[in-house]
Coordinates of C-alpha atoms and ligand atoms in Angstrom, one line a residue:
X220 CA 21.3 -34.2 -27.2
X221 CA 21.2 -36.5 -24.2
X222 CA 20.1 -35.1 -20.9
X223 CA 22.3 -34.9 -17.8
X224 CA 21.3 -37.7 -15.4
X225 CA 22.8 -40.5 -13.4
X226 CA 23.4 -42.8 -16.4
X227 CA 25.6 -40.3 -18.2
X228 CA 27.8 -39.4 -15.2
X229 CA 30.5 -42.0 -16.1
X230 CA 30.8 -40.7 -19.6
X231 CA 31.2 -37.0 -18.9
X232 CA 34.5 -35.4 -20.2
X233 CA 37.5 -35.9 -18.0
X234 CA 38.0 -33.0 -15.6
X235 CA 34.3 -32.7 -14.8
X236 CA 33.9 -33.9 -11.2
X237 CA 30.8 -36.0 -10.4
X238 CA 29.3 -37.0 -7.0
X239 CA 31.8 -39.4 -5.4
X240 CA 29.2 -41.2 -3.4
X241 CA 26.2 -43.5 -3.7
X242 CA 23.3 -41.1 -4.1
X243 CA 20.8 -43.8 -3.4
X244 CA 22.2 -44.1 0.2
X245 CA 21.6 -40.4 0.9
X246 CA 18.8 -39.5 3.3
X247 CA 17.2 -36.1 3.7
X248 CA 18.6 -34.3 6.8
X249 CA 18.2 -30.7 5.8
X250 CA 15.1 -29.0 4.4
X251 CA 16.3 -25.9 2.4
X252 CA 13.7 -23.2 1.7
X253 CA 14.6 -21.4 -1.5
X254 CA 16.1 -23.4 -4.3
X255 CA 17.4 -20.4 -6.2
X256 CA 20.7 -20.2 -8.0
X257 CA 22.6 -19.1 -4.9
X258 CA 21.6 -22.2 -2.9
X259 CA 22.7 -24.4 -5.7
X260 CA 26.0 -22.6 -6.1
X261 CA 26.8 -22.4 -2.4
X262 CA 25.4 -24.6 0.4
X263 CA 24.6 -27.5 -1.9
X264 CA 28.2 -27.5 -3.1
X265 CA 29.7 -27.6 0.4
X266 CA 27.2 -30.3 1.4
X267 CA 28.1 -32.3 -1.7
X268 CA 31.7 -32.4 -0.4
X269 CA 30.5 -33.5 3.0
X270 CA 28.4 -36.3 1.5
X271 CA 31.4 -37.4 -0.5
X272 CA 33.1 -38.0 2.9
X273 CA 30.4 -40.5 3.8
X274 CA 28.0 -38.4 5.9
X275 CA 24.9 -39.7 4.0
X276 CA 22.4 -38.5 6.5
X277 CA 22.7 -34.9 5.3
X278 CA 21.0 -34.8 1.9
X279 CA 18.8 -31.8 1.0
X280 CA 15.1 -31.6 0.4
X281 CA 15.3 -28.3 -1.4
X282 CA 12.1 -26.3 -1.7
X283 CA 10.7 -23.9 -4.2
X284 CA 8.2 -21.6 -2.5
X285 CA 7.3 -19.8 -5.7
X286 CA 6.5 -22.4 -8.4
X287 CA 7.5 -25.6 -10.2
X288 CA 10.0 -24.3 -12.7
X289 CA 13.3 -25.5 -11.0
X290 CA 11.7 -28.8 -10.0
X291 CA 10.4 -29.4 -13.6
X292 CA 13.9 -28.8 -15.0
X293 CA 15.9 -30.8 -12.4
X294 CA 13.7 -33.9 -11.7
X295 CA 14.1 -35.3 -15.3
X296 CA 17.9 -35.2 -14.6
X297 CA 17.6 -37.0 -11.3
X298 CA 18.0 -33.7 -9.5
X299 CA 21.6 -33.4 -10.7
X300 CA 22.9 -30.2 -12.1
X301 CA 26.2 -28.6 -12.9
X302 CA 28.1 -25.7 -11.3
X303 CA 30.7 -24.0 -13.6
X304 CA 33.2 -21.6 -12.1
X305 CA 34.3 -19.0 -14.6
X306 CA 37.5 -17.0 -14.5
X307 CA 40.2 -15.7 -16.9
X308 CA 41.6 -19.2 -16.8
X309 CA 38.4 -20.7 -18.3
X310 CA 35.6 -22.8 -16.9
X311 CA 35.7 -25.5 -14.3
X312 CA 32.6 -27.6 -14.1
X313 CA 31.4 -30.1 -11.5
X314 CA 28.2 -32.0 -11.0
X315 CA 26.3 -31.6 -7.7
X316 CA 24.3 -34.4 -6.2
X317 CA 23.4 -33.2 -2.7
X318 CA 19.9 -32.3 -3.5
X319 CA 18.1 -35.6 -2.9
X320 CA 14.5 -34.3 -3.3
X321 CA 12.7 -31.2 -4.5
X322 CA 9.4 -29.9 -3.3
X323 CA 7.2 -27.1 -4.5
X324 CA 5.6 -25.4 -1.5
X325 CA 2.4 -24.0 -3.1
X326 CA 1.6 -27.3 -4.8
X327 CA 1.3 -29.3 -1.6
X328 CA 2.0 -27.4 1.7
X329 CA 1.0 -30.4 3.7
X330 CA 3.6 -32.6 2.1
X331 CA 6.3 -30.0 2.9
X332 CA 5.1 -29.7 6.5
X333 CA 5.3 -33.5 6.9
X334 CA 8.9 -33.4 5.6
X335 CA 9.7 -30.6 8.1
X336 CA 8.2 -32.7 10.9
X337 CA 10.4 -35.6 10.1
X338 CA 12.7 -36.2 13.1
X339 CA 15.5 -37.0 10.7
X340 CA 15.4 -33.4 9.5
X341 CA 17.6 -31.6 11.9
X342 CA 18.2 -28.3 10.1
X343 CA 16.0 -26.0 8.0
X344 CA 18.1 -23.5 6.1
X345 CA 16.9 -20.6 4.1
X346 CA 17.8 -18.5 1.0
X347 CA 14.7 -16.5 0.1
X348 CA 16.3 -13.1 -0.3
X349 CA 15.7 -10.2 2.0
X350 CA 12.1 -9.7 1.2
X351 CA 11.2 -13.4 2.1
X352 CA 11.5 -12.5 5.8
X353 CA 8.4 -10.3 5.6
X354 CA 10.0 -7.9 8.0
X355 CA 10.4 -4.2 8.3
X356 CA 13.8 -3.8 6.7
X357 CA 15.0 -0.9 8.9
X358 CA 13.9 -2.3 12.3
X359 CA 14.0 -6.1 11.6
X360 CA 10.5 -6.5 13.1
X361 CA 8.0 -8.8 11.5
X362 CA 5.6 -6.7 9.4
X363 CA 2.2 -7.8 10.6
X364 CA 0.5 -6.0 7.8
X365 CA 2.4 -8.1 5.1
X366 CA -0.3 -9.8 3.1
X367 CA 1.4 -13.2 3.4
X368 CA 1.7 -12.9 7.1
X369 CA -1.9 -11.8 7.5
X370 CA -3.0 -14.8 5.4
X371 CA -0.8 -17.3 7.4
X372 CA -2.1 -16.0 10.7
X373 CA -5.6 -16.7 9.4
X374 CA -4.8 -20.3 8.3
X375 CA -1.6 -21.3 10.0
X376 CA -2.1 -24.9 9.0
X377 CA -1.8 -23.9 5.3
X378 CA 1.2 -21.6 5.3
X379 CA 2.5 -19.6 2.3
X380 CA 5.5 -17.7 3.8
X381 CA 8.7 -19.1 5.3
X382 CA 7.6 -17.6 8.6
X383 CA 4.3 -19.5 8.5
X384 CA 6.0 -22.8 7.5
X385 CA 8.7 -22.6 10.2
X386 CA 6.2 -21.9 12.9
X387 CA 3.7 -24.5 11.9
X388 CA 6.4 -27.2 11.5
X389 CA 7.9 -26.3 14.9
X390 CA 4.4 -26.3 16.5
X391 CA 3.8 -29.8 15.2
X392 CA 7.3 -31.0 16.3
X393 CA 6.6 -29.7 19.8
X394 CA 3.2 -31.4 19.9
X395 CA 4.8 -34.7 18.8
X396 CA 7.6 -34.4 21.3
X397 CA 10.2 -34.2 18.5
X398 CA 13.3 -32.0 19.1
X399 CA 13.1 -28.8 17.1
X400 CA 15.2 -28.3 14.0
X401 CA 17.9 -25.6 13.8
X402 CA 16.9 -22.7 11.6
X403 CA 19.8 -21.4 9.6
X404 CA 19.3 -18.2 7.5
X405 CA 21.8 -17.9 4.6
X406 CA 20.5 -14.6 3.3
X407 CA 22.3 -11.3 3.0
X408 CA 20.8 -9.7 6.1
X409 CA 22.9 -8.4 9.0
X410 CA 22.5 -10.8 11.9
X411 CA 20.4 -13.0 9.7
X412 CA 19.9 -15.6 12.5
X413 CA 18.6 -12.9 14.9
X414 CA 16.2 -11.5 12.3
X415 CA 15.0 -15.1 11.5
X416 CA 14.5 -15.6 15.2
X417 CA 12.6 -12.3 15.7
X418 CA 10.1 -12.9 12.8
X419 CA 9.5 -16.6 13.8
X420 CA 9.0 -15.9 17.5
X421 CA 6.8 -12.8 16.9
X422 CA 4.6 -15.0 14.6
X423 CA 4.6 -17.9 17.1
X424 CA 3.6 -15.5 19.9
X425 CA 0.7 -14.3 17.9
X426 CA -0.6 -17.8 17.5
X427 CA 0.1 -19.1 21.0
X428 CA 2.3 -17.4 23.7
X429 CA 3.4 -20.8 25.0
X430 CA 4.6 -21.8 21.6
X431 CA 6.5 -18.5 21.3
X432 CA 8.2 -19.1 24.6
X433 CA 9.1 -22.6 23.6
X434 CA 10.6 -21.4 20.3
X435 CA 12.6 -18.7 22.1
X436 CA 14.0 -21.2 24.6
X437 CA 14.6 -24.2 22.4
X438 CA 15.2 -23.3 18.8
X439 CA 18.7 -22.3 17.6
X440 CA 19.0 -19.7 14.9
X441 CA 22.7 -19.5 14.0
X442 CA 23.9 -16.5 12.0
X443 CA 25.9 -17.1 8.8
X444 CA 27.9 -15.1 6.3
X445 CA 27.6 -16.5 2.7
X446 CA 29.4 -15.4 -0.3
X447 CA 29.6 -16.4 -4.0
X448 CA 28.8 -14.2 -6.9
X449 CA 26.1 -16.1 -8.8
X450 CA 24.4 -14.3 -11.7
X451 CA 21.1 -15.7 -12.9
X452 CA 21.5 -18.3 -15.6
X453 CA 21.0 -17.2 -19.2
X454 CA 20.3 -19.2 -22.4
X455 CA 23.9 -18.4 -23.3
X456 CA 25.1 -20.1 -20.2
X457 CA 23.0 -23.2 -20.9
X458 CA 24.5 -23.4 -24.4
X459 CA 28.1 -23.0 -23.1
X460 CA 27.7 -25.6 -20.4
X461 CA 26.0 -28.0 -22.9
X462 CA 29.0 -27.6 -25.3
X463 CA 31.4 -28.4 -22.4
X464 CA 29.5 -31.4 -21.0
X465 CA 28.3 -32.9 -24.2
X466 CA 24.9 -33.4 -22.5
X467 CA 22.0 -31.0 -21.8
X468 CA 21.7 -29.5 -18.3
X469 CA 18.4 -27.7 -18.2
X470 CA 19.3 -25.4 -15.3
X471 CA 23.1 -25.1 -14.8
X472 CA 24.8 -22.6 -12.5
X473 CA 27.5 -20.4 -13.8
X474 CA 29.4 -18.4 -11.1
X475 CA 32.7 -17.1 -9.9
X476 CA 35.4 -19.5 -8.5
X477 CA 35.5 -17.7 -5.1
X478 CA 33.3 -19.0 -2.3
X479 CA 33.1 -18.4 1.4
X480 CA 30.8 -19.5 4.3
X481 CA 31.2 -18.4 7.9
X482 CA 28.8 -20.1 10.2
X483 CA 28.0 -19.5 13.9
X484 CA 28.6 -23.0 15.4
X485 CA 25.2 -23.4 17.2
X486 CA 23.5 -26.6 16.1
X487 CA 22.2 -28.4 19.3
X488 CA 20.9 -31.4 17.3
X489 CA 23.9 -31.8 15.0
X490 CA 25.1 -30.6 11.7
X491 CA 27.2 -31.8 8.7
X492 CA 31.0 -31.3 9.1
X493 CA 30.9 -28.3 6.8
X494 CA 34.4 -27.3 8.0
X495 CA 35.7 -30.3 6.2
X496 CA 34.5 -28.7 3.0
X497 CA 36.0 -25.3 3.7
X498 CA 33.4 -23.5 5.8
X499 CA 34.6 -21.5 8.8
X500 CA 32.8 -22.5 12.0
X501 CA 33.1 -19.6 14.4
X502 CA 31.6 -18.3 17.7
X503 CA 30.7 -14.9 16.3
X504 CA 29.7 -14.2 12.7
X505 CA 28.8 -10.5 13.0
X506 CA 32.1 -8.9 12.2
X507 CA 32.3 -11.0 9.0
X508 CA 28.8 -10.1 8.1
X509 CA 29.5 -6.4 8.5
X510 CA 32.6 -6.7 6.4
X511 CA 30.8 -8.6 3.6
X512 CA 27.5 -6.7 3.6
X513 CA 29.1 -3.3 3.8
X514 CA 32.1 -3.8 1.5
X515 CA 30.9 -6.3 -1.1
X516 CA 27.2 -5.9 -1.2
X517 CA 27.5 -2.1 -0.4
X518 CA 29.8 -1.7 -3.4
X519 CA 27.6 -3.9 -5.5
X520 CA 24.5 -1.9 -4.9
X521 CA 26.3 1.4 -5.3
X522 CA 27.8 0.3 -8.7
X523 CA 24.5 -1.2 -9.8
X524 CA 22.6 2.1 -9.5
X525 CA 25.3 4.3 -10.8
X526 CA 26.0 1.7 -13.5
X527 CA 22.4 1.2 -14.7
X528 CA 22.0 5.0 -14.9
X529 CA 25.1 5.2 -17.1
X530 CA 24.0 2.3 -19.3
X531 CA 26.5 -0.2 -18.0
X532 CA 24.9 -3.7 -18.2
X533 CA 27.1 -5.6 -15.9
X534 CA 29.4 -5.1 -12.9
X535 CA 32.4 -6.0 -15.1
X536 CA 31.4 -3.1 -17.5
X537 CA 31.3 -0.7 -14.5
X538 CA 34.8 -1.9 -13.5
X539 CA 36.1 -1.2 -17.0
X540 CA 35.5 2.5 -16.2
X541 CA 38.5 3.6 -14.1
X542 CA 36.5 6.3 -12.5
X543 CA 33.9 3.7 -11.2
X544 CA 36.8 1.6 -9.8
X545 CA 38.2 4.7 -8.0
X546 CA 34.7 5.4 -6.6
X547 CA 34.4 1.9 -5.3
X548 CA 37.8 2.1 -3.7
X549 CA 37.1 5.4 -1.9
X550 CA 33.7 4.2 -0.8
X551 CA 35.3 1.1 0.8
X552 CA 38.4 2.9 2.2
X553 CA 36.9 6.2 3.4
X554 CA 33.3 5.4 4.3
X555 CA 33.1 1.7 5.2
X556 CA 36.5 0.6 6.6
X557 CA 36.4 3.0 9.6
X558 CA 33.2 1.3 10.7
X559 CA 34.6 -2.2 10.8
X560 CA 35.9 -4.0 13.8
X561 CA 37.5 -7.2 12.6
X562 CA 39.1 -9.9 14.8
X563 CA 42.9 -10.0 14.7
X564 CA 44.3 -11.8 11.7
X565 CA 41.6 -10.6 9.2
X566 CA 43.3 -8.6 6.5
X567 CA 40.7 -6.1 5.4
X568 CA 43.0 -4.5 2.9
X569 CA 43.6 -7.8 1.1
X570 CA 39.8 -8.5 1.3
X571 CA 39.1 -5.2 -0.5
X572 CA 41.7 -5.9 -3.2
X573 CA 40.2 -9.3 -3.8
X574 CA 36.7 -7.7 -4.2
X575 CA 38.0 -5.4 -6.9
X576 CA 39.5 -8.4 -8.6
X577 CA 36.3 -10.4 -8.3
X578 CA 34.2 -7.5 -9.7
X579 CA 36.6 -7.1 -12.6
X580 CA 36.2 -10.7 -13.7
X581 CA 34.9 -10.2 -17.2
X582 CA 33.8 -13.8 -17.5
X583 CA 31.0 -13.2 -15.0
X584 CA 28.1 -11.3 -16.5
X585 CA 26.5 -10.1 -13.4
X586 CA 23.7 -7.7 -14.5
X587 CA 23.5 -4.4 -12.8
X588 CA 19.7 -4.6 -13.0
X589 CA 19.7 -7.9 -11.1
X590 CA 21.6 -6.3 -8.2
X591 CA 19.5 -3.1 -8.3
X592 CA 16.4 -5.2 -7.5
X593 CA 14.7 -4.9 -4.1
X594 CA 16.8 -1.8 -3.0
X595 CA 14.2 -1.0 -0.3
X596 CA 15.1 -4.3 1.4
X597 CA 18.9 -4.0 0.8
X598 CA 19.8 -0.4 1.6
X599 CA 19.4 -0.7 5.4
X600 CA 22.2 -3.3 5.8
X601 CA 24.3 -2.2 2.8
X602 CA 24.3 1.6 3.3
X603 CA 22.3 2.9 6.2
X604 CA 24.2 1.2 9.0
X605 CA 27.5 2.5 7.7
X606 CA 26.1 6.0 7.3
X607 CA 24.9 5.9 11.0
X608 CA 28.2 4.6 12.2
X609 CA 30.2 7.3 10.4
X610 CA 27.9 10.1 11.4
X611 CA 28.0 9.0 15.1
X612 CA 31.8 9.1 14.9
X613 CA 31.8 12.5 13.3
X614 CA 33.1 11.2 10.0
X615 CA 32.0 11.9 6.4
X616 CA 29.9 9.7 4.1
X617 CA 30.3 11.5 0.8
X618 CA 30.6 8.4 -1.4
X619 CA 27.7 6.6 0.2
X620 CA 25.7 9.8 -0.1
X621 CA 26.3 9.5 -3.9
X622 CA 25.2 5.8 -3.8
X623 CA 22.0 6.8 -1.9
X624 CA 21.3 9.6 -4.4
X625 CA 21.8 7.1 -7.3
X626 CA 19.3 4.7 -5.8
X627 CA 16.8 7.6 -5.5
X628 CA 17.4 8.6 -9.1
X629 CA 16.9 5.0 -10.2
X630 CA 13.7 4.4 -8.3
X631 CA 12.0 7.4 -9.9
X632 CA 11.4 4.8 -12.7
X633 CA 12.7 7.1 -15.5
X634 CA 16.2 6.8 -16.8
X635 CA 18.6 9.5 -18.0
X636 CA 17.2 9.3 -21.6
X637 CA 13.6 9.6 -20.4
X638 CA 12.9 5.9 -20.8
X639 CA 11.0 3.9 -18.2
X640 CA 13.1 1.7 -15.8
X641 CA 11.4 -1.4 -14.6
X642 CA 11.9 -1.1 -10.9
X643 CA 11.6 -4.5 -9.3
X644 CA 11.0 -3.8 -5.6
X645 CA 8.1 -4.6 -3.2
X646 CA 7.9 -0.8 -2.5
X647 CA 8.2 0.2 -6.2
X648 CA 4.8 1.9 -6.5
X649 CA 5.3 4.0 -3.4
X650 CA 8.8 5.0 -4.4
X651 CA 7.6 6.1 -7.8
X652 CA 4.8 8.1 -6.3
X653 CA 7.3 10.0 -4.1
X654 CA 9.2 11.0 -7.2
X655 CA 6.1 12.0 -9.0
X656 CA 5.0 14.3 -6.1
X657 CA 8.5 15.9 -5.8
X658 CA 9.0 16.5 -9.5
X659 CA 12.7 17.0 -10.5
X660 CA 13.3 19.0 -7.4
X661 CA 16.3 17.2 -5.6
X662 CA 15.5 18.7 -2.2
X663 CA 11.9 17.6 -2.2
X664 CA 12.8 14.2 -3.6
X665 CA 15.5 13.6 -1.0
X666 CA 13.1 14.6 1.8
X667 CA 10.4 12.4 0.4
X668 CA 12.7 9.3 0.2
X669 CA 14.5 9.8 3.5
X670 CA 11.0 10.0 5.0
X671 CA 10.4 6.3 4.2
X672 CA 11.2 5.0 7.7
X673 CA 11.0 1.3 6.7
X674 CA 14.2 2.0 4.8
X675 CA 15.9 4.9 6.5
X676 CA 14.6 4.7 10.0
X677 CA 13.5 8.0 11.7
X678 CA 17.0 9.5 12.1
X679 CA 18.6 9.9 8.7
X680 CA 16.2 12.5 7.5
X681 CA 17.3 14.7 10.5
X682 CA 21.1 14.2 9.8
X683 CA 21.7 17.6 8.1
X684 CA 25.2 17.1 6.5
X685 CA 24.1 13.7 5.1
X686 CA 20.8 15.2 3.7
X687 CA 22.8 18.0 2.1
X688 CA 25.3 15.7 0.5
X689 CA 22.6 13.4 -0.9
X690 CA 20.8 16.4 -2.3
X691 CA 23.9 17.8 -3.9
X692 CA 24.7 14.5 -5.6
X693 CA 21.1 14.1 -6.8
X694 CA 21.2 17.5 -8.3
X695 CA 24.4 16.5 -10.2
X696 CA 22.9 13.2 -11.3
X697 CA 19.9 15.2 -12.8
X698 CA 22.1 17.9 -14.3
X699 CA 25.0 15.8 -15.7
X700 CA 24.1 12.2 -15.5
X701 CA 25.7 9.4 -13.6
X702 CA 28.7 8.7 -15.8
X703 CA 29.7 12.4 -15.9
X704 CA 29.2 12.8 -12.2
X705 CA 31.4 9.9 -11.4
X706 CA 34.0 11.0 -14.0
X707 CA 34.1 14.5 -12.6
X708 CA 34.7 13.5 -9.0
X709 CA 36.6 10.3 -9.4
X710 CA 38.2 10.7 -12.8
X711 CA 41.7 11.2 -11.5
Ligands
CS2_2252 C1 24.3 -9.1 -4.9 C2 24.5 -10.4 -4.1 O1 22.3 -9.4 -6.0 C3 22.9 -8.8 -5.1 O2 22.3 -7.9 -4.5 O3 24.9 -8.1 -4.2 O4 23.7 -11.4 -4.6 C4 26.0 -10.8 -4.2 O5 26.4 -11.2 -5.5 C5 26.2 -12.0 -3.2 O6 25.9 -11.6 -2.0 C6 27.7 -12.4 -3.3 O7 28.0 -13.3 -2.3

């Protein structure tokens, strides 16, 4: 089987769109930290459309900060890859060419820093998931005790974290008299630009207060809201795409058709015309971030914990259970919607309907265990802010209390049949220990978990009605299991 590469583009099946521009003319204008599936399904696709309109100065140097795997798969295919949108109507595939170069951070940090110093690079964007910011998830402050941060403070010229890379590259640009690049976070964090700015300036301050001030005064950190459901690629996906293309793509993307990108328009040194590719350039992203993080990601996380416990492997399997759909609807309508303040013209009702439709899409095999990962980093923006908002307004948060209880039940590390759950979370060991100490006593367990201030702040443990609701739900999860609990309360 032939490999996907430049030479085979002309002979791909009709209907498969290929880059409509001369890739050799493309220059790197953006360094993107985090070459995971989401970057390739989202920003790289919008930018591919912009390049096709002739803006050849905006190619990507996309960076893997973990290891060489993606680079080793994509370089033999001229850094081309396919994106296949899957729905009930079938599969629509296109080839993306906007990644002009791939670097592997740990292999050669100096080469990456040189690339980030290049005056032609005017934007550094980021998708490294929540934990990549090395912050305290509840407060958003940089965690100075983070091993990566401690290491980077010791040897700032040889960074390992995104924070270390950004600060060292900005320091060098300042020293060379080069204008700073704009830092654009594209991760699912509330006020992601503000969090990026906070961790970068705190680190810069710790190195040199003047540098910190310069960063604060001169570097733009626009906020963004990003959306496209993109499960990790499976061997099955690779085979399916190969059958459709007639050539082998070693690392294809398979995702939903829907895509959305809302960007705060704050790029002092220029940017691609992403609006020509469908992005929404706005003054204020926050309301959109709230809506997406609390409705989409909040529902995702809630379903992932209740789903994993019930043995549902994918979100679509959860949505095949009518009680789970009713739970999601009530969580969105009764707990989340009252906390949203959307600009005129945004139809939240239609947005919620579309989420239900997107989650039902049986062609998308989005694994509940994938979404359940890193809950300690996700809960603050997906659940806790909503809980606070509702409690302050004197409202109830019953459905979210069930979601929080399901997370607690999940991170104990033992499932409903007594089998071990592999909890993938930077705080997994501590979370397991809390469960071990509390035993199967819901009250003690809830107290132990809500006492983790990095996730729940200092206040939620003192919010009596919330604590009682979570405890009640956790008792039911132990006594009856997740499926029966959801069926009993949301069955009709
Ligand atoms: C998901 C997100 O894995 C997760 O936690 O909730 O990756 C989600 O699919 C995206 O944010 C959708 O845009």
